[in-house]
PDB file of C-alpha atoms and ligand atoms in Angstrom:
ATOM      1  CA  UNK A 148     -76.669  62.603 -41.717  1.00 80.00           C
ATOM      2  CA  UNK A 149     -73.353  60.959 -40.457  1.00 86.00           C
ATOM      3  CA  UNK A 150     -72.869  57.766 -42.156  1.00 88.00           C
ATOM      4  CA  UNK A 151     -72.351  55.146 -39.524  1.00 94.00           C
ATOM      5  CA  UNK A 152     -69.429  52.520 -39.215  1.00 97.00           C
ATOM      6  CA  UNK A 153     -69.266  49.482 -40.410  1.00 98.00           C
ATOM      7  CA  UNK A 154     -70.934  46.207 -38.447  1.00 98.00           C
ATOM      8  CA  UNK A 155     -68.864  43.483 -37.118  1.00 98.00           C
ATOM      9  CA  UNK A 156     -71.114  40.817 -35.648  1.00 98.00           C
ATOM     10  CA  UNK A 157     -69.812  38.725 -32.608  1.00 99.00           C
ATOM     11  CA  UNK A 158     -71.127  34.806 -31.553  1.00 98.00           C
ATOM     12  CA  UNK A 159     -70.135  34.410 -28.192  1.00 98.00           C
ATOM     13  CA  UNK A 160     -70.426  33.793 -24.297  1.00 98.00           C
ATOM     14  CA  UNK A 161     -70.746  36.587 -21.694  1.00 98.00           C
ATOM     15  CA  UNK A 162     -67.508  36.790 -19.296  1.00 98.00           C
ATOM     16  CA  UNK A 163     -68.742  38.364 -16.009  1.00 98.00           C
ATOM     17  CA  UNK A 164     -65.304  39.509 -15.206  1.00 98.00           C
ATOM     18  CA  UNK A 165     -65.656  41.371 -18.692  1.00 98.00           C
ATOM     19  CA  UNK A 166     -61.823  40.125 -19.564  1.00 97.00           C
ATOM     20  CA  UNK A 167     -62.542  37.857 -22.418  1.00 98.00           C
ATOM     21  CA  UNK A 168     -65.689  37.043 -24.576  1.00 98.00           C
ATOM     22  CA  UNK A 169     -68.269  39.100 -25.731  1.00 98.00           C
ATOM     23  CA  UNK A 170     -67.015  41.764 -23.777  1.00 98.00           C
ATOM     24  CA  UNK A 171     -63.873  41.623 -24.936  1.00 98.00           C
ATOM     25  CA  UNK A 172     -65.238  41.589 -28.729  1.00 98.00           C
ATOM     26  CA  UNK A 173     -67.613  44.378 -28.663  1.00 98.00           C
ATOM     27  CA  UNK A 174     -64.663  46.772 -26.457  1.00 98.00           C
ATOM     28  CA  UNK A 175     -62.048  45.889 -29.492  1.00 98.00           C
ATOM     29  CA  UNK A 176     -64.800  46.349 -32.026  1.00 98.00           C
ATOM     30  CA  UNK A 177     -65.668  49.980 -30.890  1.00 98.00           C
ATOM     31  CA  UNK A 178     -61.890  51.115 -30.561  1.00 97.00           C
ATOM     32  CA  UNK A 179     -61.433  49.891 -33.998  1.00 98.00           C
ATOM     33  CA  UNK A 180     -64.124  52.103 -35.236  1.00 97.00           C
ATOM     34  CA  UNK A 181     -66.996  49.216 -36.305  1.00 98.00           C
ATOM     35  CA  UNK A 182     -70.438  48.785 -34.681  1.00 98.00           C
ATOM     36  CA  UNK A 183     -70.675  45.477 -32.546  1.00 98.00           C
ATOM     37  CA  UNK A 184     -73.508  43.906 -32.719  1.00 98.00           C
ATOM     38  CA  UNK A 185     -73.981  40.211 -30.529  1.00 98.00           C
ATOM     39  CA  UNK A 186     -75.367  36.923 -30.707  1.00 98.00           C
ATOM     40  CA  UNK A 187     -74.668  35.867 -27.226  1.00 98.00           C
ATOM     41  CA  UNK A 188     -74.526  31.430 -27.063  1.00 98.00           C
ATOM     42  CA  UNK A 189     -73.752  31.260 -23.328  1.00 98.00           C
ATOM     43  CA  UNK A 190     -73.468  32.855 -20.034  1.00 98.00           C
ATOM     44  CA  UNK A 191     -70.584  32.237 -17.752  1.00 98.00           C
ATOM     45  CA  UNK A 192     -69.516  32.659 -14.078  1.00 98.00           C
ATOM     46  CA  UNK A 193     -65.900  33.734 -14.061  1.00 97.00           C
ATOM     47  CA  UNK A 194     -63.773  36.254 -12.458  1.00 97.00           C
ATOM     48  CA  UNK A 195     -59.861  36.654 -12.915  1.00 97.00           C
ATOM     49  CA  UNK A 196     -59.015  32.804 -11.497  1.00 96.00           C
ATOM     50  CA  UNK A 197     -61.612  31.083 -13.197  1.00 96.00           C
ATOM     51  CA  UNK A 198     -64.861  30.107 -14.507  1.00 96.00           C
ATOM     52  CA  UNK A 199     -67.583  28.431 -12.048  1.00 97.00           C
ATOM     53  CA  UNK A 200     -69.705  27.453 -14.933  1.00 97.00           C
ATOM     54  CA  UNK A 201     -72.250  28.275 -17.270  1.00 97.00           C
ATOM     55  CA  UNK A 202     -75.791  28.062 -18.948  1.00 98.00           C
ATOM     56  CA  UNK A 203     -76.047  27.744 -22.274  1.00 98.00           C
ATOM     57  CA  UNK A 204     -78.595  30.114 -24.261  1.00 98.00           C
ATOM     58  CA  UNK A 205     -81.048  27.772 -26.773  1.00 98.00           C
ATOM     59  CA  UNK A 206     -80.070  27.288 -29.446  1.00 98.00           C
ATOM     60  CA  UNK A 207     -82.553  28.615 -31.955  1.00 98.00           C
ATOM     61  CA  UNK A 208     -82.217  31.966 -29.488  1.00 98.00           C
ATOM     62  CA  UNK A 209     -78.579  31.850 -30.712  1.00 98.00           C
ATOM     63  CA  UNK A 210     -79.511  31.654 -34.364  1.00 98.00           C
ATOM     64  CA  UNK A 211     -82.383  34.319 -34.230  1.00 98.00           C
ATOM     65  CA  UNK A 212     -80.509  37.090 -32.469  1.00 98.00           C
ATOM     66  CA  UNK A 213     -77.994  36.822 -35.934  1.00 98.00           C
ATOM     67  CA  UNK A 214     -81.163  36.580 -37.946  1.00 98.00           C
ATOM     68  CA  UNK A 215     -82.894  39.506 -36.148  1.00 98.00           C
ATOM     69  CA  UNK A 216     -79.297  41.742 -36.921  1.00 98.00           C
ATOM     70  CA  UNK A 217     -78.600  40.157 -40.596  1.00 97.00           C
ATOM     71  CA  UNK A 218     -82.044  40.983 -41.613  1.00 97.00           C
ATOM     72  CA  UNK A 219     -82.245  44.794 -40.256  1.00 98.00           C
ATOM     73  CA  UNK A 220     -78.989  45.675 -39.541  1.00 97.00           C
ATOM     74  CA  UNK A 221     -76.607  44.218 -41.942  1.00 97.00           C
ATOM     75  CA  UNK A 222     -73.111  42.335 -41.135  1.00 98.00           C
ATOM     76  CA  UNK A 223     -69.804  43.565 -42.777  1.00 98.00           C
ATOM     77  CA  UNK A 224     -67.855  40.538 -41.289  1.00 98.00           C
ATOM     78  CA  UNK A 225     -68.773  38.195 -38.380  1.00 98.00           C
ATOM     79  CA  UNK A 226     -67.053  36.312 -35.975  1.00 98.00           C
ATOM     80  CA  UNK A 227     -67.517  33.390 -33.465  1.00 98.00           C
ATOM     81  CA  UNK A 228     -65.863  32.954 -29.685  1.00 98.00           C
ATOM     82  CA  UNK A 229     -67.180  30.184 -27.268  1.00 98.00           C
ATOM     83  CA  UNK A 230     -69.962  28.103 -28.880  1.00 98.00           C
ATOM     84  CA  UNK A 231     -70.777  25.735 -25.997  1.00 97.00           C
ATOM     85  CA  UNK A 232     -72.117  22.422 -27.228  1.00 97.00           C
ATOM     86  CA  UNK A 233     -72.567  20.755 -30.874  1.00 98.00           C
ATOM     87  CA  UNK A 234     -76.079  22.035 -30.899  1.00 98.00           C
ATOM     88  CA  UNK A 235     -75.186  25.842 -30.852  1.00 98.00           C
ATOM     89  CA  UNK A 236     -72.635  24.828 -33.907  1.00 98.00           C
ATOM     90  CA  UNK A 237     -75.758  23.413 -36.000  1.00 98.00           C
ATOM     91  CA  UNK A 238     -77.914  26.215 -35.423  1.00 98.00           C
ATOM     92  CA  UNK A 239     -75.001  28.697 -36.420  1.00 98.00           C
ATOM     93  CA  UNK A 240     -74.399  27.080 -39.178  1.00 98.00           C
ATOM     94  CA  UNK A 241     -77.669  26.537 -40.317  1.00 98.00           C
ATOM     95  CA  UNK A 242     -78.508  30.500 -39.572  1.00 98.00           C
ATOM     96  CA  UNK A 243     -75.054  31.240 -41.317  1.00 97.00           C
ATOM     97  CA  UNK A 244     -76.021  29.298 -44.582  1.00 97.00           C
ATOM     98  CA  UNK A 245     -79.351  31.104 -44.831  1.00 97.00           C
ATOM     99  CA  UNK A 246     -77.918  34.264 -44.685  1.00 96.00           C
ATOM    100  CA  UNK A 247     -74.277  34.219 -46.596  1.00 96.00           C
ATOM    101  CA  UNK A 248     -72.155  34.369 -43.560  1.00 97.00           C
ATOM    102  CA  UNK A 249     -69.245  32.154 -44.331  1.00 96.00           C
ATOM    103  CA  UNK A 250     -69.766  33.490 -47.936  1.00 94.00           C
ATOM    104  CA  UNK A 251     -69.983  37.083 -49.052  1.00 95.00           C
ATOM    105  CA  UNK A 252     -69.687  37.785 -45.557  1.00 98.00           C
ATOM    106  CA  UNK A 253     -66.373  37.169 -44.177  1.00 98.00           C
ATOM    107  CA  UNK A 254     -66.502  34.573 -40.655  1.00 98.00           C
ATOM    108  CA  UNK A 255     -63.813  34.193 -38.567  1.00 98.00           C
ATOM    109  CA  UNK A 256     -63.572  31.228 -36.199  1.00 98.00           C
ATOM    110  CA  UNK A 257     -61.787  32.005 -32.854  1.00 98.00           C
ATOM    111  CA  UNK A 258     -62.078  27.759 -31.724  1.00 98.00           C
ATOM    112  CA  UNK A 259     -62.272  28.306 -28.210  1.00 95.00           C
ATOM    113  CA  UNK A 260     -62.703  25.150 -26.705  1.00 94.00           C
ATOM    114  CA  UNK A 261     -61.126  26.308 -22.846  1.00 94.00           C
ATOM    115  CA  UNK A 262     -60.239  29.326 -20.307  1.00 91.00           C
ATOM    116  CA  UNK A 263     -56.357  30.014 -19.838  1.00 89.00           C
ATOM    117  CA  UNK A 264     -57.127  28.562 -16.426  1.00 89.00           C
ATOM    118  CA  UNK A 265     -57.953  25.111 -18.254  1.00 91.00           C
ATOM    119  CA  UNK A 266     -61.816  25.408 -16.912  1.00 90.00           C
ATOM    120  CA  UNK A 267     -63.878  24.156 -20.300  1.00 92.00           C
ATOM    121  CA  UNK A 268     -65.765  26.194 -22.820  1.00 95.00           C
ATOM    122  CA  UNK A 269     -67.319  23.212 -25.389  1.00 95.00           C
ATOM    123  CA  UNK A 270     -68.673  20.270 -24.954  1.00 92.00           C
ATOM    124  CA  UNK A 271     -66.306  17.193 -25.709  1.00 90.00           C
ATOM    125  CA  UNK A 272     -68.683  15.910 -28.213  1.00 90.00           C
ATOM    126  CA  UNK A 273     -69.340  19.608 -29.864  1.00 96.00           C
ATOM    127  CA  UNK A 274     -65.518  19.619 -31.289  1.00 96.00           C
ATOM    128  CA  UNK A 275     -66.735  17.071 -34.210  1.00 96.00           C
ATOM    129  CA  UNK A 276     -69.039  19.834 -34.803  1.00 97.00           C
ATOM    130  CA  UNK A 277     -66.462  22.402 -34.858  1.00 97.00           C
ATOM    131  CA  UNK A 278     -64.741  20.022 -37.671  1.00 97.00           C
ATOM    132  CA  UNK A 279     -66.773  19.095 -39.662  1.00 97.00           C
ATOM    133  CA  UNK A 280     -69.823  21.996 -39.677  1.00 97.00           C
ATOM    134  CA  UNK A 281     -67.913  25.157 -38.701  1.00 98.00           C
ATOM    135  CA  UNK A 282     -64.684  24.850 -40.075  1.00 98.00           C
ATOM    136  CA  UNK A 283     -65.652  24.384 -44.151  1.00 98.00           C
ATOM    137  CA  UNK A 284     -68.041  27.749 -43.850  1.00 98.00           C
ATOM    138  CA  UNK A 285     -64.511  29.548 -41.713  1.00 98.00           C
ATOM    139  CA  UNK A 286     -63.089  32.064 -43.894  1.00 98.00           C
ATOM    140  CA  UNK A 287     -60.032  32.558 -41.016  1.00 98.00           C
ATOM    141  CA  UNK A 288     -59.497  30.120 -38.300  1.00 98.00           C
ATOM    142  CA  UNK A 289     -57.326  31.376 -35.354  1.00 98.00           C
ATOM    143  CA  UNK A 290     -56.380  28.559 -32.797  1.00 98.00           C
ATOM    144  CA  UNK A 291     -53.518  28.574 -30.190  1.00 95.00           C
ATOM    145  CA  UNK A 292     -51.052  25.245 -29.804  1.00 95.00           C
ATOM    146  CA  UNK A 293     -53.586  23.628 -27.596  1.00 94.00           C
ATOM    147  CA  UNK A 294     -56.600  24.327 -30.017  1.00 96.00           C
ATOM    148  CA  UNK A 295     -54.446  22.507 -32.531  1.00 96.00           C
ATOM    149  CA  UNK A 296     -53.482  19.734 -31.035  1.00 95.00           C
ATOM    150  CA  UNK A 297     -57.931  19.473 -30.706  1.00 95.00           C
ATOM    151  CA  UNK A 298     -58.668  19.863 -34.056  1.00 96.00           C
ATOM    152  CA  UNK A 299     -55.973  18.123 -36.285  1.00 96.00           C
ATOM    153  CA  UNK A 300     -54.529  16.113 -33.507  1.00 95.00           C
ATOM    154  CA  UNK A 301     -50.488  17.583 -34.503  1.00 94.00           C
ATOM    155  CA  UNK A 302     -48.711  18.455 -31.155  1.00 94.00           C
ATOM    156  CA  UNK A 303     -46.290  21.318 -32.127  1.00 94.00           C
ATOM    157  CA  UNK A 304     -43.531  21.536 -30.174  1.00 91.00           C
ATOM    158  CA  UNK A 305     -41.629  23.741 -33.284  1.00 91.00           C
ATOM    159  CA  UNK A 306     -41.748  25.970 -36.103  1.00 90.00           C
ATOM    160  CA  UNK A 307     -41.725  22.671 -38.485  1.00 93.00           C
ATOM    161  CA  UNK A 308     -44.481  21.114 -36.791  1.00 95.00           C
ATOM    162  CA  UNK A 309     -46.430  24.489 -37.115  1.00 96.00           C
ATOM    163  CA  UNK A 310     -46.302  24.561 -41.270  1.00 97.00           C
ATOM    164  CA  UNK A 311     -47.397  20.950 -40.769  1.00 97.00           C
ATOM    165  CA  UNK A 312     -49.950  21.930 -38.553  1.00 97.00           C
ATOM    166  CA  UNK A 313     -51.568  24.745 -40.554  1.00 98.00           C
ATOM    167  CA  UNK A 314     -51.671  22.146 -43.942  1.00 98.00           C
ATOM    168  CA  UNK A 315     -53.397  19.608 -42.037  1.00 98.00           C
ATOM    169  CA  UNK A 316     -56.245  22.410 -40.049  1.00 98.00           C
ATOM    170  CA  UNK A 317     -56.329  24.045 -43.845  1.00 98.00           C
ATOM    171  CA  UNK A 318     -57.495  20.446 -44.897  1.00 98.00           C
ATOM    172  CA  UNK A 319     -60.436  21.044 -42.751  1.00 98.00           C
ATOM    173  CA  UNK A 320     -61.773  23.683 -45.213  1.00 98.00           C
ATOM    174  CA  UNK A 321     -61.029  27.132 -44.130  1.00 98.00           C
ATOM    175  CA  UNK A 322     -60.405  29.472 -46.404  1.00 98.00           C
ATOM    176  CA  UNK A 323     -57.476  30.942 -44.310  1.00 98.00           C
ATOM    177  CA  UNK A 324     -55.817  29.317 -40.844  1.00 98.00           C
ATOM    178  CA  UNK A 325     -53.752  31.352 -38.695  1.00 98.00           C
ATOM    179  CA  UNK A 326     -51.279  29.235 -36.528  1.00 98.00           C
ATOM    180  CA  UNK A 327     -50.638  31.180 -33.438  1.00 96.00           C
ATOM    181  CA  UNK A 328     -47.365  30.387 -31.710  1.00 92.00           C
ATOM    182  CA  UNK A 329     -47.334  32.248 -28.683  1.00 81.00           C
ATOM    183  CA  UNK A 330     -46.595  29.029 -26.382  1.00 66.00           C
ATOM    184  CA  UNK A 331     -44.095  28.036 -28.722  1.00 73.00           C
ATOM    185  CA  UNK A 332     -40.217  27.607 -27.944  1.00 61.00           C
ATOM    186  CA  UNK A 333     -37.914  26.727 -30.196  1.00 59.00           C
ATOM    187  CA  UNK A 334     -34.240  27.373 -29.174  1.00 55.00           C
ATOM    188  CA  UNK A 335     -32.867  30.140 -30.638  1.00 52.00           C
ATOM    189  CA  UNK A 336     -36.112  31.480 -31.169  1.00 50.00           C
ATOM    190  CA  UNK A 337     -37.653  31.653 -27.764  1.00 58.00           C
ATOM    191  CA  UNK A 338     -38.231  35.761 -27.419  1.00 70.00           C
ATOM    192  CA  UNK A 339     -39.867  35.519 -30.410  1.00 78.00           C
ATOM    193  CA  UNK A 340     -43.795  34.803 -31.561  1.00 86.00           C
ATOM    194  CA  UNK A 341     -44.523  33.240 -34.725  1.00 92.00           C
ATOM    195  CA  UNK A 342     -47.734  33.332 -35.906  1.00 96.00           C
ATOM    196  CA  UNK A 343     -48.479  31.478 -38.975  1.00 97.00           C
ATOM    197  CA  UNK A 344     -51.054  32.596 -41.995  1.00 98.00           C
ATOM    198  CA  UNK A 345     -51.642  29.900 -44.815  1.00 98.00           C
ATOM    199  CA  UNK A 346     -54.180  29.976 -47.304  1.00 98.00           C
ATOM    200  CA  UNK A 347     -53.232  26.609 -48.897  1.00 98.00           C
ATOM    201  CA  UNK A 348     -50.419  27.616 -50.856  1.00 98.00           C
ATOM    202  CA  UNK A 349     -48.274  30.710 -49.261  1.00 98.00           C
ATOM    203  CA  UNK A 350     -47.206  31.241 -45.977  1.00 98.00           C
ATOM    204  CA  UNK A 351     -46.908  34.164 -44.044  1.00 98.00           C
ATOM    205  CA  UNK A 352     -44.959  34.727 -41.117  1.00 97.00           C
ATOM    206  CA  UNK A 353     -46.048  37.445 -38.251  1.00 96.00           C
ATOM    207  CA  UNK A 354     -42.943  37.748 -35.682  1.00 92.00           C
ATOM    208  CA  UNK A 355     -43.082  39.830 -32.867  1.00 84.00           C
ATOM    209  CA  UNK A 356     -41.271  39.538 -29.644  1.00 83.00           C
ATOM    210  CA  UNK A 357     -42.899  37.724 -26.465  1.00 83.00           C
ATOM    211  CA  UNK A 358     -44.184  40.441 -24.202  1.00 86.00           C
ATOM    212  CA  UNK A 359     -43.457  39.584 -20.633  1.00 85.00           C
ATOM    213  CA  UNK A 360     -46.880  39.924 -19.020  1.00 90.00           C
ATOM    214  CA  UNK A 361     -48.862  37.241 -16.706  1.00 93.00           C
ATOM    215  CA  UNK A 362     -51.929  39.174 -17.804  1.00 95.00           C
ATOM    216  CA  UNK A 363     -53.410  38.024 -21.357  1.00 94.00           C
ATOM    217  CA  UNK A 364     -56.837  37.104 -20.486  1.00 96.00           C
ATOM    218  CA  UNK A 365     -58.589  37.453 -23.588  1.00 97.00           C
ATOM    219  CA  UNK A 366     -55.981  38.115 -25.806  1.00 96.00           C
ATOM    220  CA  UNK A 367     -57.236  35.446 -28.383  1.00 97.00           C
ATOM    221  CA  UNK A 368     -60.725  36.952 -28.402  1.00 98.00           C
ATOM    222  CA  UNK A 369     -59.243  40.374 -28.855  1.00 98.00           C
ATOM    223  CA  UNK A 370     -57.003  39.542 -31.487  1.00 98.00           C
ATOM    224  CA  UNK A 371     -60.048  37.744 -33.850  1.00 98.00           C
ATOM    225  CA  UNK A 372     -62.189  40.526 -32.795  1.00 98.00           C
ATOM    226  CA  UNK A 373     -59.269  43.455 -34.476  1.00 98.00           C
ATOM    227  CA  UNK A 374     -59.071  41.053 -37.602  1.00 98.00           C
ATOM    228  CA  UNK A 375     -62.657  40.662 -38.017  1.00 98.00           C
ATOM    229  CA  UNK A 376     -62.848  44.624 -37.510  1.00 98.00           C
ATOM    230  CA  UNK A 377     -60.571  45.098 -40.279  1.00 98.00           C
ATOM    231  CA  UNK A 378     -62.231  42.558 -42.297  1.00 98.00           C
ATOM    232  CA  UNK A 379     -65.642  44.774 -41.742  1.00 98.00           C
ATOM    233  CA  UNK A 380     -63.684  47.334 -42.934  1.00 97.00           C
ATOM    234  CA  UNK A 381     -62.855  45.700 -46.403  1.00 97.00           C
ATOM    235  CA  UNK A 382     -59.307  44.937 -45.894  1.00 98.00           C
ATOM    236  CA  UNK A 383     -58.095  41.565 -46.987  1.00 98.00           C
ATOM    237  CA  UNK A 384     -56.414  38.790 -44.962  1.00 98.00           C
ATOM    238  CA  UNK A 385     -53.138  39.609 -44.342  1.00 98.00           C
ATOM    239  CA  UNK A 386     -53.686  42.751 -44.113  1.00 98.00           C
ATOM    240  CA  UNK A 387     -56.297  42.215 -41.517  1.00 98.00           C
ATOM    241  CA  UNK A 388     -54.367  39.608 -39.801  1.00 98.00           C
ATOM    242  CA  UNK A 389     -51.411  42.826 -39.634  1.00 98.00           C
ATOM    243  CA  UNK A 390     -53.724  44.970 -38.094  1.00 98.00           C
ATOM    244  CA  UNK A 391     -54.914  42.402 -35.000  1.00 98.00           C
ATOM    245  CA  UNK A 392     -50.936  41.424 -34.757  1.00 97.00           C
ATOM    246  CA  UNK A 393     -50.343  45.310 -34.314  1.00 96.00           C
ATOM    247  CA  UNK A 394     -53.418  45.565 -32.379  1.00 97.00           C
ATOM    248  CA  UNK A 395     -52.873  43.208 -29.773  1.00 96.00           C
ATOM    249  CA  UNK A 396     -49.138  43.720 -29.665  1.00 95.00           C
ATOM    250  CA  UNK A 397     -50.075  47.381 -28.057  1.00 96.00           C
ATOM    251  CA  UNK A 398     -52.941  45.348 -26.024  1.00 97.00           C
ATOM    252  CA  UNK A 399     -50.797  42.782 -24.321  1.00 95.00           C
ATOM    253  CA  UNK A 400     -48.343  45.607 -23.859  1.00 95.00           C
ATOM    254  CA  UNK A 401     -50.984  47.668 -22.193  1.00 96.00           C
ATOM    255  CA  UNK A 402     -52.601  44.585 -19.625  1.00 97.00           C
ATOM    256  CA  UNK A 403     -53.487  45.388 -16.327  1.00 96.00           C
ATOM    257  CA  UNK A 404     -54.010  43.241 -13.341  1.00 97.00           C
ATOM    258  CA  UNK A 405     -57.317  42.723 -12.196  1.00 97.00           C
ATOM    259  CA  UNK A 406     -58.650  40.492  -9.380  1.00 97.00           C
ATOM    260  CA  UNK A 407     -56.571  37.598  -7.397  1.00 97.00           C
ATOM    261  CA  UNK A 408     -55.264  35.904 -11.017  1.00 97.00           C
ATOM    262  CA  UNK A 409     -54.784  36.789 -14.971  1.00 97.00           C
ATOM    263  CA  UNK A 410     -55.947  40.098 -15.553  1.00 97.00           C
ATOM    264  CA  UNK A 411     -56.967  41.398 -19.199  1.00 97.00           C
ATOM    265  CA  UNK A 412     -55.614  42.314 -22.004  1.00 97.00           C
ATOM    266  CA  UNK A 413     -56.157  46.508 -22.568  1.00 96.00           C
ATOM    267  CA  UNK A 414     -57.929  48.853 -25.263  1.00 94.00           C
ATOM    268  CA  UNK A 415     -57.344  51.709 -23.390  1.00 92.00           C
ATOM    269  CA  UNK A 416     -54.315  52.714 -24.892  1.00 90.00           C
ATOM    270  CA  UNK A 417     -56.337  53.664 -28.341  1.00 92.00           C
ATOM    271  CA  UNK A 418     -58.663  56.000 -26.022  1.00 90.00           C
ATOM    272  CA  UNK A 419     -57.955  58.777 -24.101  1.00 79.00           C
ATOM    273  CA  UNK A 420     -60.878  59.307 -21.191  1.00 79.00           C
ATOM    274  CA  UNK A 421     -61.978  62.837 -21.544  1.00 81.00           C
ATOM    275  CA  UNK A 422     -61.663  63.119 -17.101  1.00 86.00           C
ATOM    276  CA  UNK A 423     -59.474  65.801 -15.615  1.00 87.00           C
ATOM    277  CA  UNK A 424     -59.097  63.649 -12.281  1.00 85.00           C
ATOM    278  CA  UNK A 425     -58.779  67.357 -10.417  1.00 90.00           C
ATOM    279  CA  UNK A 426     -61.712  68.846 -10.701  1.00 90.00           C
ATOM    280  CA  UNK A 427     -63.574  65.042 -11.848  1.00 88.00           C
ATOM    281  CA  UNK A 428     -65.256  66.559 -14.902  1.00 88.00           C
ATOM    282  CA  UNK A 429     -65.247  64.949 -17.697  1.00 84.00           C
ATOM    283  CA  UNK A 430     -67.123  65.568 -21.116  1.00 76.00           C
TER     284      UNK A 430
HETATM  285  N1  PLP B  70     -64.800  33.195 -21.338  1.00 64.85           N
HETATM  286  C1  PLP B  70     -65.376  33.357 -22.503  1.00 64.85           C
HETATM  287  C2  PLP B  70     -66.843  33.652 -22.540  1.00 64.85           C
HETATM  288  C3  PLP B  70     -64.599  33.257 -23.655  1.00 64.85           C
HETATM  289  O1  PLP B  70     -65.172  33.416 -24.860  1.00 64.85           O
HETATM  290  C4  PLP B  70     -63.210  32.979 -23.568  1.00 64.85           C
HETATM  291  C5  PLP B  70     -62.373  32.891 -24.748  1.00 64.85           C
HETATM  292  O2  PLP B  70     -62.791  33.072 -25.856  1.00 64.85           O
HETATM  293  C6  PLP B  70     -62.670  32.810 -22.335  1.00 64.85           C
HETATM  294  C7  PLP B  70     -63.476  32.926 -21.228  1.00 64.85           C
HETATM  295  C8  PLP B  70     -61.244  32.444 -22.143  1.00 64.85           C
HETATM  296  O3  PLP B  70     -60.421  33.479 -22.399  1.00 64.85           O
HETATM  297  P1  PLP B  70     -58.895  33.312 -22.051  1.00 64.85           P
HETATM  298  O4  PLP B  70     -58.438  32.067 -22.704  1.00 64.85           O
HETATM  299  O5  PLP B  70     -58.292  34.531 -22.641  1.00 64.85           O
HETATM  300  O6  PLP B  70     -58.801  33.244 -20.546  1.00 64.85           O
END
């Protein structure tokens, strides 16, 4: 018998355009060699300029589809996307505690709280939630600038602000935060992307240089989905958090344009289709 991979478990929205979100989770998980399995916590209506809107799956559905995999499956390392409202946080949580999530099992927290077009993902009243439920069970915690400025209130405007930043978000009782930079300028700096890993006492800088491409949708969910697949994988933090960088690096190099606005970031470049566009046979 062919031992399988290991299983990454993703909590997260559908994106009908298939750019971001779950679909963007389970496509990283599989070309980083670990099963995906999926709690999904909301369906939304979006396409390359935006999302119409959403309905948000109950919330004990939410915790019972990562009860029905923990229990029969088994989870390696889990991770969660767009949560919705504060009462899809609680049941997480709850379903997380039961189980070791958060624990023996690593979690990261991708805190999406909005699309790149600005259209909203959570509830105003669900990022106390986030706070003050999600964040003490995180193991990693991955917001952007504007994420940041959310949770710990610091607007960072340089690379100062950003170490300040990541010892105020670690206060909130992840085990890890990871600062990402990417819409940060700071003068001489300005090709470059710093994202910043702290685990409450050493920091550790990931440069890399600022890929010119309009087309990054999904690029946060990709990169937590790469960490969390090296985290199924038994790697530890930075290491993991090396492998997404490296990951996505290739992935925002790779985007494509799809639709009328931001097209998505690209796994294809790990896979080679097995099509001879000649004769259109493929195996
Ligand atoms: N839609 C869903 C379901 C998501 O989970 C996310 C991000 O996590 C987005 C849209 C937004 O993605 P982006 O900010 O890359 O446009």
């Amino acid at each position: 018998m062919i031992a399988g991979p290991p299983v990454a478990l993703t909590i997260a929205g559908s994106d009908s355009g298939g750019g971001a979100g779950l679909q963007a989770d389970l496509r990283t998980f599989t070309v980083c060699g670990v099963h995906g399995c999926v709690a999904v916590t909301a369906v939304t209506v979006q396409n390359s300029v935006g999302v119409a809107g959403f309905v948000e799956v109950p919330p004990s559905t939410v915790a019972d589809q990562i009860r029905a995999v923990a229990t029969d499956i088994g989870i390696a390392a889990a991770k969660t996307g767009m949560l919705a409202s504060a009462a899809i946080i609680s049941a997480v949580v709850e379903v997380c505690d039961d189980i070791g999530i958060g624990r023996s099992v690593p979690l990261v927290v991708d805190p999406v709280a909005a699309s790149m077009h600005g259209d909203p993902l959570l509830a105003n009243d669900a990022l106390t939630a986030l706070r003050s439920e999600l964040l003490p069970r995180a193991t990693l915690v991955t917001p952007n600038l504007d994420e940041v400025r959310l949770l710990v209130g610091v607007d960072v405007g340089s690379h100062a602000e950003q170490h300040e930043a990541a010892r105020a978000l670690h206060a909130l009782g992840s085990r890890w935060v990871l600062i990402k930079g990417g819409h940060l300028s700071d003068g001489a700096d300005d090709e470059l992307c710093l994202d910043l890993l702290y685990d409450g006492t050493d920091f550790t800088e990931f440069t890399g240089p600022r890929l010119a491409t309009p087309h990054t949708h999904g690029s946060g969910d990709s990169l937590a989905a790469a960490i969390t697949s090296a985290l199924a994988r038994g790697a530890a933090m930075p290491e993991a958090v090396g492998y997404g960088k490296r990951y996505i690096k290739q992935a925002i190099a790779h985007a494509y344009p799809l639709g009328a606005g931001i097209g998505p970031v690209s796994p294809f470049w790990r896979v080679q289709p097995p099509w001879d566009s000649a004769t259109h046979q493929g195996y």
